[in-house]
Coordinates of C-alpha atoms in Angstrom, one line a residue:
S1 CA 7.9 3.1 9.2
T2 CA 10.0 6.3 9.2
L3 CA 13.6 6.8 9.0
K4 CA 15.0 10.4 9.6
S5 CA 18.6 11.3 10.3
I6 CA 20.8 14.3 11.4
N7 CA 24.3 14.6 11.7
H8 CA 25.1 11.3 13.8
H9 CA 21.6 10.6 14.9
L10 CA 19.1 8.4 13.4
I11 CA 15.3 8.6 14.3
F12 CA 13.1 5.9 13.1
S13 CA 9.8 4.1 13.8
V14 CA 9.0 0.4 14.0
F15 CA 5.2 -1.0 14.2
N16 CA 4.8 -4.2 16.4
E17 CA 1.9 -5.7 17.7
E18 CA -0.7 -3.0 16.9
T19 CA 1.6 -0.1 18.5
Y20 CA 4.4 2.1 17.0
H21 CA 7.8 2.4 18.7
I22 CA 10.1 5.3 18.2
Y23 CA 14.0 4.8 18.7
F24 CA 16.8 7.1 18.6
Y25 CA 20.1 6.1 17.6
N26 CA 23.5 7.9 18.2
T27 CA 26.1 6.5 15.7
D28 CA 28.9 7.9 17.9
N29 CA 28.5 6.4 21.0
Q30 CA 26.2 3.6 19.8
K31 CA 23.3 4.3 22.2
L32 CA 19.9 3.4 21.3
N33 CA 16.9 5.0 23.2
E34 CA 13.3 4.4 23.1
F35 CA 10.8 7.3 23.4
I36 CA 8.4 6.0 26.0
I37 CA 5.1 7.8 26.9
P38 CA 4.2 6.8 30.6
D39 CA 0.8 4.7 30.7
A40 CA 0.1 5.0 27.0
A41 CA 0.9 3.2 23.8
I42 CA 1.5 5.0 20.4
I43 CA -1.2 3.8 18.0
S44 CA -0.3 6.1 15.0
E45 CA 2.8 7.8 13.8
Q46 CA 1.9 11.1 11.9
F47 CA 5.2 12.5 11.4
I48 CA 8.9 13.0 12.6
E49 CA 10.2 16.3 11.7
I50 CA 13.6 17.6 12.5
D51 CA 13.9 21.2 13.4
T52 CA 17.5 22.2 12.4
F53 CA 16.8 25.7 13.5
N54 CA 16.2 25.1 17.3
H55 CA 18.0 21.4 17.3
K56 CA 14.9 19.5 18.3
V57 CA 12.7 16.7 17.0
Y58 CA 9.0 17.0 16.6
L59 CA 7.0 13.7 17.1
G60 CA 3.2 13.7 15.7
L61 CA 1.8 10.7 17.6
G62 CA -1.7 9.0 18.1
V63 CA -1.7 8.3 21.5
L64 CA -4.0 5.8 23.6
F65 CA -3.9 6.2 27.2
S66 CA -4.5 3.5 29.8
N67 CA -7.9 4.9 30.7
K68 CA -8.7 4.3 26.7
A69 CA -8.6 8.0 26.2
S70 CA -7.1 8.9 22.7
T71 CA -5.6 12.1 21.1
Y72 CA -2.8 13.4 18.7
A73 CA 0.0 15.0 20.6
I74 CA 3.2 16.7 19.5
F75 CA 6.2 15.9 21.6
E76 CA 9.4 17.7 21.5
T77 CA 12.6 15.8 21.9
S78 CA 16.5 16.5 21.6
Y79 CA 18.3 14.5 18.8
D80 CA 18.9 11.8 21.4
G81 CA 15.2 11.5 22.3
I82 CA 15.4 13.4 25.5
F83 CA 11.9 14.5 26.2
I84 CA 11.3 18.4 26.2
D85 CA 7.7 19.2 25.8
E86 CA 4.4 17.8 25.1
T87 CA 1.2 19.6 23.3
A88 CA -2.1 17.9 22.4
L89 CA -4.2 19.0 19.4
P90 CA -6.9 21.6 20.7
I91 CA -10.3 20.0 21.4
T92 CA -12.7 21.7 18.8
K93 CA -16.3 20.6 19.8
G94 CA -17.9 18.8 16.7
Y95 CA -14.9 18.0 15.1
I96 CA -12.5 14.9 15.0
Y97 CA -9.0 14.9 13.8
H98 CA -8.1 12.1 11.4
S99 CA -4.4 13.2 10.5
V100 CA -1.8 15.7 11.2
R101 CA 1.3 16.7 9.2
M102 CA 4.0 19.1 10.2
A103 CA 6.4 21.3 8.1
V104 CA 9.1 23.4 10.0
V105 CA 8.8 27.1 8.5
D106 CA 11.5 29.0 10.3
K107 CA 13.0 29.0 13.8
D108 CA 9.8 30.8 15.1
S109 CA 7.1 28.8 13.8
S110 CA 6.0 25.4 12.2
L111 CA 2.6 24.8 10.1
L112 CA 0.4 21.9 10.8
I113 CA -1.9 20.5 8.1
G114 CA -4.2 17.4 8.6
T115 CA -7.6 16.2 7.8
Y116 CA -10.6 16.1 9.8
N117 CA -14.4 14.6 10.1
I118 CA -17.3 16.3 11.9
S119 CA -18.8 14.6 14.8
K120 CA -22.3 14.7 13.2
S121 CA -21.4 12.2 10.6
N122 CA -22.7 8.7 11.1
K123 CA -19.6 7.3 9.5
S124 CA -16.8 6.0 11.4
G125 CA -13.2 4.8 10.5
N126 CA -11.2 6.3 7.8
Y127 CA -13.8 9.0 6.7
H128 CA -12.7 12.6 6.2
T129 CA -14.7 15.9 5.8
G130 CA -12.0 18.3 4.9
V131 CA -8.6 19.9 5.7
Y132 CA -7.7 22.1 8.8
T133 CA -4.4 24.1 9.4
M134 CA -2.9 25.3 12.4
T135 CA 0.4 27.3 13.4
Y136 CA 2.7 25.7 16.0
H137 CA 5.5 27.5 18.0
D138 CA 7.0 27.1 21.5
A139 CA 4.4 24.1 22.3
K140 CA 1.6 26.5 21.7
I141 CA -1.0 25.8 18.8
S142 CA -3.1 28.1 17.1
E143 CA -6.8 27.9 16.6
P144 CA -7.5 25.7 13.8
L145 CA -9.1 26.8 10.3
F146 CA -10.9 24.4 8.6
L147 CA -11.7 23.7 4.8
N148 CA -14.6 21.5 3.7
Y149 CA -13.9 19.4 0.5
S150 CA -17.3 20.3 -0.8
N151 CA -16.4 23.8 -0.7
L152 CA -13.1 23.8 -3.0
S153 CA -13.4 26.0 -5.7
Q154 CA -11.4 29.1 -6.8
N155 CA -13.7 30.8 -4.1
S156 CA -12.8 28.2 -1.4
R157 CA -13.0 29.8 2.2
Q158 CA -11.6 28.7 5.6
H159 CA -13.6 29.2 8.6
T160 CA -13.5 28.6 12.3
A161 CA -15.4 25.9 14.1
A162 CA -18.3 28.5 14.8
E163 CA -19.9 27.9 11.3
K164 CA -21.9 24.8 10.2
E165 CA -20.7 22.6 7.6
Q166 CA -21.9 20.1 5.3
I167 CA -21.4 16.3 5.9
V168 CA -18.7 14.9 3.5
D169 CA -17.7 11.2 4.2
L170 CA -14.6 10.6 1.9
Q171 CA -12.1 7.7 2.5
L172 CA -8.7 9.2 1.8
L173 CA -5.0 8.5 1.8
V174 CA -3.1 11.4 3.4
G175 CA 0.2 12.4 2.1
D176 CA 3.1 14.4 3.7
I177 CA 3.6 18.2 3.4
I178 CA 5.6 19.3 0.2
A179 CA 7.0 22.7 0.5
N180 CA 9.1 25.4 -1.0
D181 CA 10.0 28.8 0.4
S182 CA 6.2 30.0 0.4
C183 CA 4.0 27.4 -0.4
F184 CA 3.1 24.3 1.8
S185 CA 0.9 21.6 -0.2
L186 CA -1.0 18.7 1.4
I187 CA -2.4 16.0 -1.1
T188 CA -5.2 13.7 -0.2
E189 CA -6.2 10.9 -2.4
V190 CA -10.0 9.7 -2.6
Y191 CA -11.1 6.0 -2.9
Y192 CA -13.6 3.4 -2.4
P193 CA -13.8 -0.5 -2.3
E194 CA -15.5 -1.5 -5.1
Y195 CA -17.4 -4.8 -5.2
S196 CA -19.2 -7.1 -7.6
Y197 CA -22.4 -8.6 -6.9
S198 CA -23.9 -12.1 -8.2
P199 CA -27.3 -12.9 -7.3
S200 CA -28.6 -16.1 -6.2
Y201 CA -29.7 -18.6 -8.8
Y202 CA -31.0 -22.5 -9.2
D203 CA -28.7 -24.5 -11.8
N204 CA -30.9 -26.9 -13.5
S205 CA -28.2 -27.9 -16.0
S206 CA -27.2 -31.2 -14.0
Y207 CA -29.2 -34.3 -15.3
Y208 CA -28.1 -36.5 -12.1
Y209 CA -28.3 -34.2 -9.4
G210 CA -31.2 -32.0 -10.1
S211 CA -31.5 -28.4 -9.3
T212 CA -28.6 -27.0 -7.3
Y213 CA -29.1 -23.7 -5.5
N214 CA -26.3 -21.1 -5.8
P215 CA -26.4 -18.3 -3.0
A216 CA -25.7 -14.5 -3.7
M217 CA -22.1 -13.7 -4.0
T218 CA -20.3 -10.4 -3.2
T219 CA -16.8 -10.2 -4.5
F220 CA -14.2 -7.5 -3.7
L221 CA -12.7 -6.3 -6.7
G222 CA -10.1 -3.9 -5.3
Y223 CA -10.0 0.1 -4.3
R224 CA -11.0 2.4 -7.2
Y225 CA -9.1 5.5 -6.9
V226 CA -11.2 8.5 -7.8
N227 CA -9.0 11.7 -7.5
A228 CA -6.6 13.7 -5.6
Y229 CA -7.2 17.1 -3.7
V230 CA -4.1 19.5 -3.8
T231 CA -4.6 22.0 -1.2
A232 CA -1.6 24.7 -0.9
F233 CA -1.5 27.2 2.0
D234 CA 0.9 30.0 3.0
R235 CA 3.1 30.0 6.3
Y236 CA 0.3 31.0 8.2
G237 CA -1.9 28.2 7.0
K238 CA -4.2 30.7 4.8
L239 CA -5.3 28.9 1.7
L240 CA -3.7 29.9 -1.5
W241 CA -5.0 27.5 -4.2
N242 CA -6.3 24.2 -4.6
N243 CA -6.7 21.6 -7.4
Y244 CA -8.7 18.7 -8.4
F245 CA -6.8 16.0 -10.1
P246 CA -8.7 13.0 -11.3
F247 CA -7.3 9.4 -11.6
S248 CA -7.3 7.6 -14.7
N249 CA -9.3 4.1 -14.3
I250 CA -7.1 2.9 -11.5
I251 CA -8.3 0.0 -9.3
T252 CA -5.9 -2.2 -7.3
K253 CA -6.0 -4.3 -4.3
R254 CA -2.9 -2.7 -2.5
L255 CA -3.6 1.0 -1.2
T256 CA -0.8 3.2 -1.7
R257 CA -0.3 7.0 -1.8
R258 CA 0.5 7.8 -5.8
V259 CA 0.3 11.7 -6.4
S260 CA 3.3 13.9 -5.7
L261 CA 4.0 17.4 -7.1
H262 CA 7.1 19.5 -8.1
Y263 CA 7.5 23.4 -8.1
T264 CA 8.8 24.6 -11.0
P265 CA 9.6 28.3 -12.4
Y266 CA 6.7 27.8 -14.7
G267 CA 4.2 26.5 -12.1
T268 CA 3.4 23.4 -10.2
A269 CA 3.5 19.9 -11.7
I270 CA 1.3 17.5 -10.3
F271 CA 1.9 13.8 -11.3
Y272 CA 1.4 10.2 -10.7
P273 CA 3.1 7.0 -12.2
Y274 CA 0.8 4.0 -12.8
N275 CA 1.5 0.6 -14.8
S276 CA 3.7 1.9 -17.8
T277 CA 2.4 5.5 -18.0
L278 CA 3.0 8.7 -16.3
T279 CA 0.0 11.1 -15.9
A280 CA 0.6 14.8 -15.0
T281 CA -0.5 18.3 -15.4
L282 CA 1.0 21.5 -14.8
V283 CA -0.6 24.7 -12.9
N284 CA 0.0 27.9 -11.9
E285 CA -2.3 28.4 -9.0
Y286 CA -5.7 28.1 -10.4
E287 CA -4.9 28.4 -13.9
V288 CA -4.3 25.3 -16.0
I289 CA -1.1 25.7 -18.2
E290 CA -0.9 22.0 -19.3
K291 CA -3.9 19.9 -19.1
V292 CA -4.0 16.2 -17.9
G293 CA -2.3 13.9 -20.0
S294 CA 0.0 10.8 -20.2
I295 CA 3.1 9.8 -21.6
P296 CA 4.6 6.2 -21.8
I297 CA 7.5 5.0 -19.5
E298 CA 10.4 3.7 -21.5
C299 CA 11.3 0.0 -21.5
L300 CA 14.8 -1.5 -22.3
Y301 CA 13.9 -2.5 -25.8
K302 CA 11.5 -1.0 -28.4
K303 CA 9.4 -4.0 -28.7
D304 CA 8.8 -4.6 -25.0
V305 CA 5.2 -4.7 -24.2
V306 CA 4.3 -4.1 -20.5
E307 CA 1.5 -6.6 -19.3
Y308 CA 1.5 -5.2 -15.8
S309 CA 3.5 -3.3 -13.2
R310 CA 3.6 -3.1 -9.5
D311 CA 5.1 -1.1 -6.7
V312 CA 5.7 1.6 -9.3
N313 CA 7.5 4.7 -7.3
M314 CA 8.6 8.0 -8.4
Q315 CA 10.6 10.4 -6.3
R316 CA 12.6 13.6 -6.7
W317 CA 16.4 12.9 -7.1
Y318 CA 17.8 16.8 -7.3
D319 CA 17.0 20.0 -9.3
N320 CA 14.3 18.7 -12.0
K321 CA 15.9 15.1 -12.1
F322 CA 13.4 12.3 -11.0
V323 CA 13.8 8.6 -10.4
I324 CA 11.1 6.0 -11.2
T325 CA 11.2 2.5 -10.0
G326 CA 9.0 -0.5 -9.8
Y327 CA 8.4 -4.2 -11.3
Q328 CA 7.2 -4.9 -14.6
Q329 CA 6.1 -8.1 -16.3
I330 CA 6.9 -7.7 -19.9
N331 CA 6.7 -9.7 -23.1
N332 CA 8.8 -9.2 -26.1
N333 CA 8.4 -11.3 -29.3
G334 CA 11.5 -9.9 -30.9
K335 CA 14.5 -12.0 -31.6
S336 CA 17.2 -9.8 -30.2
S337 CA 15.7 -9.8 -26.5
R338 CA 14.5 -12.0 -24.0
G339 CA 10.8 -13.1 -24.4
K340 CA 8.7 -13.1 -21.4
R341 CA 10.1 -11.9 -18.2
Y342 CA 9.5 -10.1 -14.8
A343 CA 12.1 -7.4 -14.1
F344 CA 12.7 -4.6 -11.7
F345 CA 13.4 -1.3 -13.6
I346 CA 14.8 2.0 -12.6
N347 CA 14.4 5.0 -14.7
K348 CA 16.1 8.5 -14.7
L349 CA 13.6 11.4 -15.9
E350 CA 14.0 15.2 -16.4
Y351 CA 11.2 17.5 -16.1
R352 CA 11.4 20.1 -18.9

């Protein structure tokens, strides 16, 4: 679910029984309005963006109509949820949109960035070929520009739908747009499910019961994180730079977005926390200023040993200050502190 606020208005989403519900709450008059799309259900919430220039709310929604047709569409509303306009993403032959995010650029335009797959792929579900961009203004959407993940390099080139593409099927977690005055970045994280396989065999070790047949077994180990793609665009959706950011041996049974970035005067810091370490790099477009490295996340006591962590999250607080939170299973054999404990932690970090 998402929660946004502006002045005395709250806009939030709730997921219930396989559909999303969007609500607008006015704290002054205490009125609650649900945003309803006639003869349709909201099957995904892609974004809720507030346009303070034009005093509007933009809802990016996946919509399933009663005739079973589905589409991604952008709905404009007032702060109270009153419908203003609606625009579906343009149909582009051979392409399937899998996500869409928005960043408000100024009073005259917004930028849409998302991921797509090509219809020639024989994979269905959460498989992605690349990134697309469009501009949005007054309920009008520009022609999309596509960027295939197989072509990401310093010589990457976007193209229109007229060109042929290599089939790439990547399972992704798609982040939100992170922007400064001139750069709009989208982070997508590649993962795959990992299994162990045990072949069938006969166990002859039992003297009383004879041979026992044990069938082959496949065991789900978790989701293996591979790498993140960072793609940065200008306000018109033209590619500025991209970065391939590898993960270091992360396998987990809970999928969650991990990578973020921070624009600094020296370049762009790309980072993620995992267990008791923070992994980061610093780049200036295609130039690597600081190579990928890891630093430990400090504990309360020097002799604390983190056995494992969960729900670790790092967010920018203000300026170059960050807050990192999560839960840790800690072991400490020192006499001056408690031994084994499971604790919630919160650390303040400063980027220097």
